[in-house]
PDB file of C-alpha atoms in Angstrom:
ATOM      1  CA  UNK A 204    -113.294  -5.427-149.435  1.00 80.00           C
ATOM      2  CA  UNK A 205    -110.168  -7.687-148.447  1.00 90.00           C
ATOM      3  CA  UNK A 206    -108.228 -10.594-150.143  1.00 95.00           C
ATOM      4  CA  UNK A 207    -105.912 -12.696-149.493  1.00 97.00           C
ATOM      5  CA  UNK A 208    -103.654 -11.265-152.336  1.00 97.00           C
ATOM      6  CA  UNK A 209    -103.771  -8.008-154.238  1.00 97.00           C
ATOM      7  CA  UNK A 210    -102.893  -7.642-158.122  1.00 97.00           C
ATOM      8  CA  UNK A 211    -102.313  -4.576-159.862  1.00 97.00           C
ATOM      9  CA  UNK A 212    -102.671  -4.669-163.539  1.00 97.00           C
ATOM     10  CA  UNK A 213    -105.388  -6.712-165.563  1.00 97.00           C
ATOM     11  CA  UNK A 214    -102.565  -7.554-167.824  1.00 96.00           C
ATOM     12  CA  UNK A 215    -101.437 -10.631-169.300  1.00 94.00           C
ATOM     13  CA  UNK A 216     -99.500 -11.285-166.314  1.00 96.00           C
ATOM     14  CA  UNK A 217    -102.413 -10.275-163.540  1.00 97.00           C
ATOM     15  CA  UNK A 218    -104.740 -12.395-165.538  1.00 97.00           C
ATOM     16  CA  UNK A 219    -102.469 -15.818-165.131  1.00 96.00           C
ATOM     17  CA  UNK A 220    -101.579 -14.670-161.381  1.00 96.00           C
ATOM     18  CA  UNK A 221    -105.301 -14.602-160.895  1.00 97.00           C
ATOM     19  CA  UNK A 222    -106.239 -17.664-162.547  1.00 96.00           C
ATOM     20  CA  UNK A 223    -103.318 -19.696-160.807  1.00 95.00           C
ATOM     21  CA  UNK A 224    -103.758 -18.508-157.418  1.00 96.00           C
ATOM     22  CA  UNK A 225    -107.596 -18.813-156.870  1.00 95.00           C
ATOM     23  CA  UNK A 226    -107.155 -21.979-158.307  1.00 93.00           C
ATOM     24  CA  UNK A 227    -106.787 -24.294-155.605  1.00 91.00           C
ATOM     25  CA  UNK A 228    -110.185 -21.917-154.314  1.00 92.00           C
ATOM     26  CA  UNK A 229    -108.662 -21.905-150.927  1.00 95.00           C
ATOM     27  CA  UNK A 230    -107.548 -17.833-151.429  1.00 95.00           C
ATOM     28  CA  UNK A 231    -109.366 -15.120-152.477  1.00 95.00           C
ATOM     29  CA  UNK A 232    -108.022 -12.665-155.528  1.00 96.00           C
ATOM     30  CA  UNK A 233    -108.585  -8.962-156.352  1.00 96.00           C
ATOM     31  CA  UNK A 234    -107.299  -8.021-159.649  1.00 96.00           C
ATOM     32  CA  UNK A 235    -106.872  -3.734-159.797  1.00 96.00           C
ATOM     33  CA  UNK A 236    -106.846  -2.207-163.006  1.00 96.00           C
ATOM     34  CA  UNK A 237    -106.862   1.060-164.116  1.00 96.00           C
ATOM     35  CA  UNK A 238    -107.993   0.417-167.476  1.00 96.00           C
ATOM     36  CA  UNK A 239    -111.545  -0.462-168.238  1.00 94.00           C
ATOM     37  CA  UNK A 240    -113.588  -3.016-169.803  1.00 96.00           C
ATOM     38  CA  UNK A 241    -112.871  -5.623-172.642  1.00 96.00           C
ATOM     39  CA  UNK A 242    -116.315  -6.272-173.951  1.00 94.00           C
ATOM     40  CA  UNK A 243    -117.704  -5.206-177.184  1.00 91.00           C
ATOM     41  CA  UNK A 244    -116.837  -5.819-180.662  1.00 95.00           C
ATOM     42  CA  UNK A 245    -113.578  -3.675-181.284  1.00 96.00           C
ATOM     43  CA  UNK A 246    -111.502  -6.143-179.204  1.00 97.00           C
ATOM     44  CA  UNK A 247    -113.530  -9.398-179.397  1.00 97.00           C
ATOM     45  CA  UNK A 248    -113.586  -9.713-183.451  1.00 97.00           C
ATOM     46  CA  UNK A 249    -110.271 -10.717-184.743  1.00 96.00           C
ATOM     47  CA  UNK A 250    -110.755  -8.415-187.944  1.00 95.00           C
ATOM     48  CA  UNK A 251    -111.219  -5.403-185.962  1.00 96.00           C
ATOM     49  CA  UNK A 252    -107.744  -5.928-184.773  1.00 93.00           C
ATOM     50  CA  UNK A 253    -106.090  -2.654-186.051  1.00 93.00           C
ATOM     51  CA  UNK A 254    -108.488  -0.793-184.391  1.00 96.00           C
ATOM     52  CA  UNK A 255    -108.596  -0.632-180.462  1.00 95.00           C
ATOM     53  CA  UNK A 256    -104.792  -0.741-180.790  1.00 93.00           C
ATOM     54  CA  UNK A 257    -104.929   3.213-182.118  1.00 92.00           C
ATOM     55  CA  UNK A 258    -107.253   3.852-179.724  1.00 95.00           C
ATOM     56  CA  UNK A 259    -106.593   5.993-176.348  1.00 96.00           C
ATOM     57  CA  UNK A 260    -109.615   4.093-174.991  1.00 96.00           C
ATOM     58  CA  UNK A 261    -107.854   0.767-174.770  1.00 97.00           C
ATOM     59  CA  UNK A 262    -104.231   1.848-175.343  1.00 97.00           C
ATOM     60  CA  UNK A 263    -101.270   4.161-173.648  1.00 96.00           C
ATOM     61  CA  UNK A 264    -100.216   5.490-176.779  1.00 95.00           C
ATOM     62  CA  UNK A 265     -96.662   5.032-175.571  1.00 97.00           C
ATOM     63  CA  UNK A 266     -94.065   6.057-179.044  1.00 96.00           C
ATOM     64  CA  UNK A 267     -90.406   5.580-179.143  1.00 97.00           C
ATOM     65  CA  UNK A 268     -87.698   7.765-178.885  1.00 97.00           C
ATOM     66  CA  UNK A 269     -86.360   9.212-182.141  1.00 98.00           C
ATOM     67  CA  UNK A 270     -84.900   5.502-183.730  1.00 96.00           C
ATOM     68  CA  UNK A 271     -81.140   6.577-185.371  1.00 96.00           C
ATOM     69  CA  UNK A 272     -81.650   3.888-187.704  1.00 97.00           C
ATOM     70  CA  UNK A 273     -84.904   4.685-189.022  1.00 96.00           C
ATOM     71  CA  UNK A 274     -84.579   8.212-190.219  1.00 97.00           C
ATOM     72  CA  UNK A 275     -85.323   9.636-186.684  1.00 97.00           C
ATOM     73  CA  UNK A 276     -88.781   8.640-186.594  1.00 98.00           C
ATOM     74  CA  UNK A 277     -91.036   8.134-183.918  1.00 98.00           C
ATOM     75  CA  UNK A 278     -92.533   4.904-183.654  1.00 96.00           C
ATOM     76  CA  UNK A 279     -96.043   3.516-182.120  1.00 94.00           C
ATOM     77  CA  UNK A 280     -95.581   1.449-179.379  1.00 95.00           C
ATOM     78  CA  UNK A 281     -99.295  -0.133-178.139  1.00 95.00           C
ATOM     79  CA  UNK A 282     -99.585  -1.644-174.681  1.00 96.00           C
ATOM     80  CA  UNK A 283    -103.206  -1.919-173.831  1.00 97.00           C
ATOM     81  CA  UNK A 284    -104.752   0.019-170.699  1.00 97.00           C
ATOM     82  CA  UNK A 285    -108.103  -2.259-170.677  1.00 97.00           C
ATOM     83  CA  UNK A 286    -108.606  -5.415-169.132  1.00 97.00           C
ATOM     84  CA  UNK A 287    -106.381  -8.350-170.410  1.00 97.00           C
ATOM     85  CA  UNK A 288    -103.586  -5.307-171.035  1.00 97.00           C
ATOM     86  CA  UNK A 289    -101.894  -5.679-174.553  1.00 97.00           C
ATOM     87  CA  UNK A 290    -103.692  -9.106-175.119  1.00 97.00           C
ATOM     88  CA  UNK A 291    -106.905  -7.336-175.550  1.00 98.00           C
ATOM     89  CA  UNK A 292    -105.022  -5.217-178.371  1.00 97.00           C
ATOM     90  CA  UNK A 293    -102.630  -6.921-179.852  1.00 96.00           C
ATOM     91  CA  UNK A 294    -102.604  -9.148-183.168  1.00 96.00           C
ATOM     92  CA  UNK A 295    -103.586 -11.831-181.475  1.00 97.00           C
ATOM     93  CA  UNK A 296    -100.243 -13.672-183.683  1.00 96.00           C
ATOM     94  CA  UNK A 297     -98.747 -16.562-181.654  1.00 97.00           C
ATOM     95  CA  UNK A 298     -94.958 -17.187-181.111  1.00 97.00           C
ATOM     96  CA  UNK A 299     -93.084 -18.012-178.052  1.00 96.00           C
ATOM     97  CA  UNK A 300     -89.714 -17.044-177.322  1.00 95.00           C
ATOM     98  CA  UNK A 301     -86.737 -18.687-179.723  1.00 96.00           C
ATOM     99  CA  UNK A 302     -85.289 -21.771-177.598  1.00 97.00           C
ATOM    100  CA  UNK A 303     -81.605 -20.324-177.777  1.00 97.00           C
ATOM    101  CA  UNK A 304     -82.723 -16.828-176.238  1.00 98.00           C
ATOM    102  CA  UNK A 305     -83.652 -18.842-173.039  1.00 98.00           C
ATOM    103  CA  UNK A 306     -80.403 -20.750-173.384  1.00 98.00           C
ATOM    104  CA  UNK A 307     -78.406 -17.660-173.609  1.00 98.00           C
ATOM    105  CA  UNK A 308     -80.368 -16.690-170.646  1.00 98.00           C
ATOM    106  CA  UNK A 309     -79.281 -19.073-168.931  1.00 98.00           C
ATOM    107  CA  UNK A 310     -75.879 -19.673-169.908  1.00 98.00           C
ATOM    108  CA  UNK A 311     -75.303 -15.841-168.051  1.00 98.00           C
ATOM    109  CA  UNK A 312     -76.359 -16.636-165.254  1.00 98.00           C
ATOM    110  CA  UNK A 313     -80.038 -16.887-164.821  1.00 98.00           C
ATOM    111  CA  UNK A 314     -80.526 -20.233-164.113  1.00 97.00           C
ATOM    112  CA  UNK A 315     -83.828 -21.886-164.235  1.00 97.00           C
ATOM    113  CA  UNK A 316     -84.530 -20.244-167.501  1.00 97.00           C
ATOM    114  CA  UNK A 317     -83.456 -22.173-170.459  1.00 98.00           C
ATOM    115  CA  UNK A 318     -85.031 -23.534-172.581  1.00 98.00           C
ATOM    116  CA  UNK A 319     -85.854 -27.023-171.249  1.00 97.00           C
ATOM    117  CA  UNK A 320     -86.601 -25.402-167.843  1.00 98.00           C
ATOM    118  CA  UNK A 321     -89.256 -23.527-169.182  1.00 98.00           C
ATOM    119  CA  UNK A 322     -91.172 -25.632-172.388  1.00 98.00           C
ATOM    120  CA  UNK A 323     -93.491 -27.102-169.519  1.00 97.00           C
ATOM    121  CA  UNK A 324     -94.749 -23.697-168.719  1.00 96.00           C
ATOM    122  CA  UNK A 325     -95.459 -23.353-172.539  1.00 97.00           C
ATOM    123  CA  UNK A 326     -97.021 -25.988-172.152  1.00 96.00           C
ATOM    124  CA  UNK A 327     -99.035 -25.736-169.660  1.00 95.00           C
ATOM    125  CA  UNK A 328     -99.818 -22.527-171.199  1.00 96.00           C
ATOM    126  CA  UNK A 329    -101.925 -23.711-173.866  1.00 96.00           C
ATOM    127  CA  UNK A 330    -104.666 -25.965-175.734  1.00 95.00           C
ATOM    128  CA  UNK A 331    -103.002 -26.139-179.256  1.00 94.00           C
ATOM    129  CA  UNK A 332    -105.454 -27.565-182.222  1.00 87.00           C
ATOM    130  CA  UNK A 333    -104.852 -27.378-185.863  1.00 82.00           C
ATOM    131  CA  UNK A 334    -108.408 -28.644-186.997  1.00 74.00           C
ATOM    132  CA  UNK A 335    -108.839 -31.355-184.311  1.00 74.00           C
ATOM    133  CA  UNK A 336    -105.200 -31.851-184.736  1.00 77.00           C
ATOM    134  CA  UNK A 337    -103.073 -32.312-181.667  1.00 76.00           C
ATOM    135  CA  UNK A 338     -99.422 -31.167-181.525  1.00 82.00           C
ATOM    136  CA  UNK A 339     -96.361 -32.728-180.467  1.00 90.00           C
ATOM    137  CA  UNK A 340     -96.950 -33.815-176.829  1.00 92.00           C
ATOM    138  CA  UNK A 341     -93.175 -32.980-176.406  1.00 95.00           C
ATOM    139  CA  UNK A 342     -93.807 -29.996-177.586  1.00 96.00           C
ATOM    140  CA  UNK A 343     -97.610 -28.345-177.390  1.00 95.00           C
ATOM    141  CA  UNK A 344    -100.350 -28.665-174.724  1.00 95.00           C
ATOM    142  CA  UNK A 345    -103.182 -29.910-175.317  1.00 93.00           C
ATOM    143  CA  UNK A 346    -105.081 -28.964-171.649  1.00 93.00           C
ATOM    144  CA  UNK A 347    -104.139 -25.376-171.051  1.00 95.00           C
ATOM    145  CA  UNK A 348    -106.701 -22.525-170.467  1.00 96.00           C
ATOM    146  CA  UNK A 349    -104.888 -20.294-173.350  1.00 97.00           C
ATOM    147  CA  UNK A 350    -106.495 -21.697-177.035  1.00 96.00           C
ATOM    148  CA  UNK A 351    -103.911 -21.042-180.063  1.00 96.00           C
ATOM    149  CA  UNK A 352    -105.358 -22.457-183.276  1.00 94.00           C
ATOM    150  CA  UNK A 353    -104.459 -21.993-187.162  1.00 91.00           C
ATOM    151  CA  UNK A 354    -106.176 -20.265-189.681  1.00 83.00           C
ATOM    152  CA  UNK A 355    -107.922 -22.849-192.708  1.00 83.00           C
ATOM    153  CA  UNK A 356    -105.337 -21.890-195.260  1.00 88.00           C
ATOM    154  CA  UNK A 357    -107.165 -22.191-197.576  1.00 91.00           C
ATOM    155  CA  UNK A 358    -106.349 -19.694-200.008  1.00 94.00           C
ATOM    156  CA  UNK A 359    -103.826 -20.888-202.517  1.00 96.00           C
ATOM    157  CA  UNK A 360    -101.404 -17.980-201.381  1.00 97.00           C
ATOM    158  CA  UNK A 361    -101.046 -19.348-198.620  1.00 95.00           C
ATOM    159  CA  UNK A 362     -99.262 -22.006-200.114  1.00 95.00           C
ATOM    160  CA  UNK A 363     -97.748 -20.469-202.372  1.00 97.00           C
ATOM    161  CA  UNK A 364     -96.356 -18.079-200.278  1.00 97.00           C
ATOM    162  CA  UNK A 365     -94.784 -20.879-198.048  1.00 97.00           C
ATOM    163  CA  UNK A 366     -93.446 -22.418-201.323  1.00 97.00           C
ATOM    164  CA  UNK A 367     -91.923 -19.221-202.242  1.00 98.00           C
ATOM    165  CA  UNK A 368     -90.129 -19.248-198.870  1.00 98.00           C
ATOM    166  CA  UNK A 369     -88.826 -23.020-199.631  1.00 98.00           C
ATOM    167  CA  UNK A 370     -87.353 -21.773-203.194  1.00 98.00           C
ATOM    168  CA  UNK A 371     -85.381 -18.924-201.685  1.00 98.00           C
ATOM    169  CA  UNK A 372     -83.652 -20.999-199.693  1.00 98.00           C
ATOM    170  CA  UNK A 373     -85.420 -20.876-196.142  1.00 98.00           C
ATOM    171  CA  UNK A 374     -86.691 -23.848-194.121  1.00 97.00           C
ATOM    172  CA  UNK A 375     -90.010 -25.621-193.909  1.00 97.00           C
ATOM    173  CA  UNK A 376     -91.420 -25.704-190.740  1.00 96.00           C
ATOM    174  CA  UNK A 377     -94.668 -27.615-189.650  1.00 92.00           C
ATOM    175  CA  UNK A 378     -94.756 -25.950-186.162  1.00 94.00           C
ATOM    176  CA  UNK A 379     -92.199 -23.196-185.377  1.00 95.00           C
ATOM    177  CA  UNK A 380     -93.678 -23.301-181.537  1.00 96.00           C
ATOM    178  CA  UNK A 381     -92.621 -26.292-181.764  1.00 94.00           C
ATOM    179  CA  UNK A 382     -89.257 -29.122-182.323  1.00 94.00           C
ATOM    180  CA  UNK A 383     -88.026 -26.746-185.308  1.00 95.00           C
ATOM    181  CA  UNK A 384     -88.957 -22.838-184.557  1.00 96.00           C
ATOM    182  CA  UNK A 385     -86.581 -21.264-187.498  1.00 96.00           C
ATOM    183  CA  UNK A 386     -88.658 -21.633-191.186  1.00 96.00           C
ATOM    184  CA  UNK A 387     -91.625 -20.836-193.388  1.00 97.00           C
ATOM    185  CA  UNK A 388     -94.989 -22.395-192.302  1.00 94.00           C
ATOM    186  CA  UNK A 389     -98.897 -22.084-191.332  1.00 93.00           C
ATOM    187  CA  UNK A 390     -99.209 -18.330-188.543  1.00 93.00           C
ATOM    188  CA  UNK A 391    -100.697 -18.993-185.099  1.00 95.00           C
ATOM    189  CA  UNK A 392    -103.249 -17.380-183.347  1.00 96.00           C
ATOM    190  CA  UNK A 393    -104.796 -16.591-180.470  1.00 97.00           C
ATOM    191  CA  UNK A 394    -108.233 -16.852-181.411  1.00 96.00           C
ATOM    192  CA  UNK A 395    -111.294 -19.536-180.203  1.00 94.00           C
ATOM    193  CA  UNK A 396    -114.651 -20.159-182.200  1.00 93.00           C
ATOM    194  CA  UNK A 397    -114.414 -16.841-184.102  1.00 93.00           C
ATOM    195  CA  UNK A 398    -113.091 -14.736-180.712  1.00 96.00           C
ATOM    196  CA  UNK A 399    -109.986 -13.088-179.332  1.00 97.00           C
ATOM    197  CA  UNK A 400    -108.690 -14.969-176.582  1.00 97.00           C
ATOM    198  CA  UNK A 401    -106.548 -12.622-174.608  1.00 98.00           C
ATOM    199  CA  UNK A 402    -105.029 -13.433-171.338  1.00 97.00           C
ATOM    200  CA  UNK A 403    -108.782 -11.981-170.088  1.00 97.00           C
ATOM    201  CA  UNK A 404    -110.725 -14.456-171.614  1.00 97.00           C
ATOM    202  CA  UNK A 405    -108.854 -17.427-170.998  1.00 97.00           C
ATOM    203  CA  UNK A 406    -107.499 -17.139-167.197  1.00 97.00           C
ATOM    204  CA  UNK A 407    -109.500 -14.571-165.659  1.00 95.00           C
ATOM    205  CA  UNK A 408    -113.005 -15.000-166.371  1.00 94.00           C
ATOM    206  CA  UNK A 409    -112.695 -18.770-165.470  1.00 91.00           C
ATOM    207  CA  UNK A 410    -111.099 -17.087-161.769  1.00 90.00           C
TER     208      UNK A 410
END
């Protein structure tokens, strides 16, 4: 087998690289992955999310060193050993890194890594949809491969939770991945049409 590019690991980054490198139709790409297939309901069904992250078939089984500030407990640190990597076993909650973290990187010498630099890539990555409504185009993407959605929020406890945060003195935000990142508001997830939208589904399958 010959290819223009060989990618080792079909995790979140490997899937995205395969998609982008083969996008122009001129290059062939081979992706090598130690783990197995991501097919099956335990990965694809969002409600089963606690199973794959606790199965040796899908998870590398990493543990932390004893944590001195947590009574020396050893904590589980799930990492995906499967097509799609950790995006195939995580909780599907979509949260961008905080803008000030990126700006701190740039101020510390990582030129090109400020939030203004990475924001176009966050937007390029996603198709953001909230019950048929697009987001602010200054902050959100509308034609990327990764589907980012919100739950229906029909349960009255959702609104009560956000209101409780407001009454406790916290800010409320309509989009924590948009202009105002801090505050209580609707959660976003990588779920599309009732299925997990992992990097494998968003990037590798189309490639």
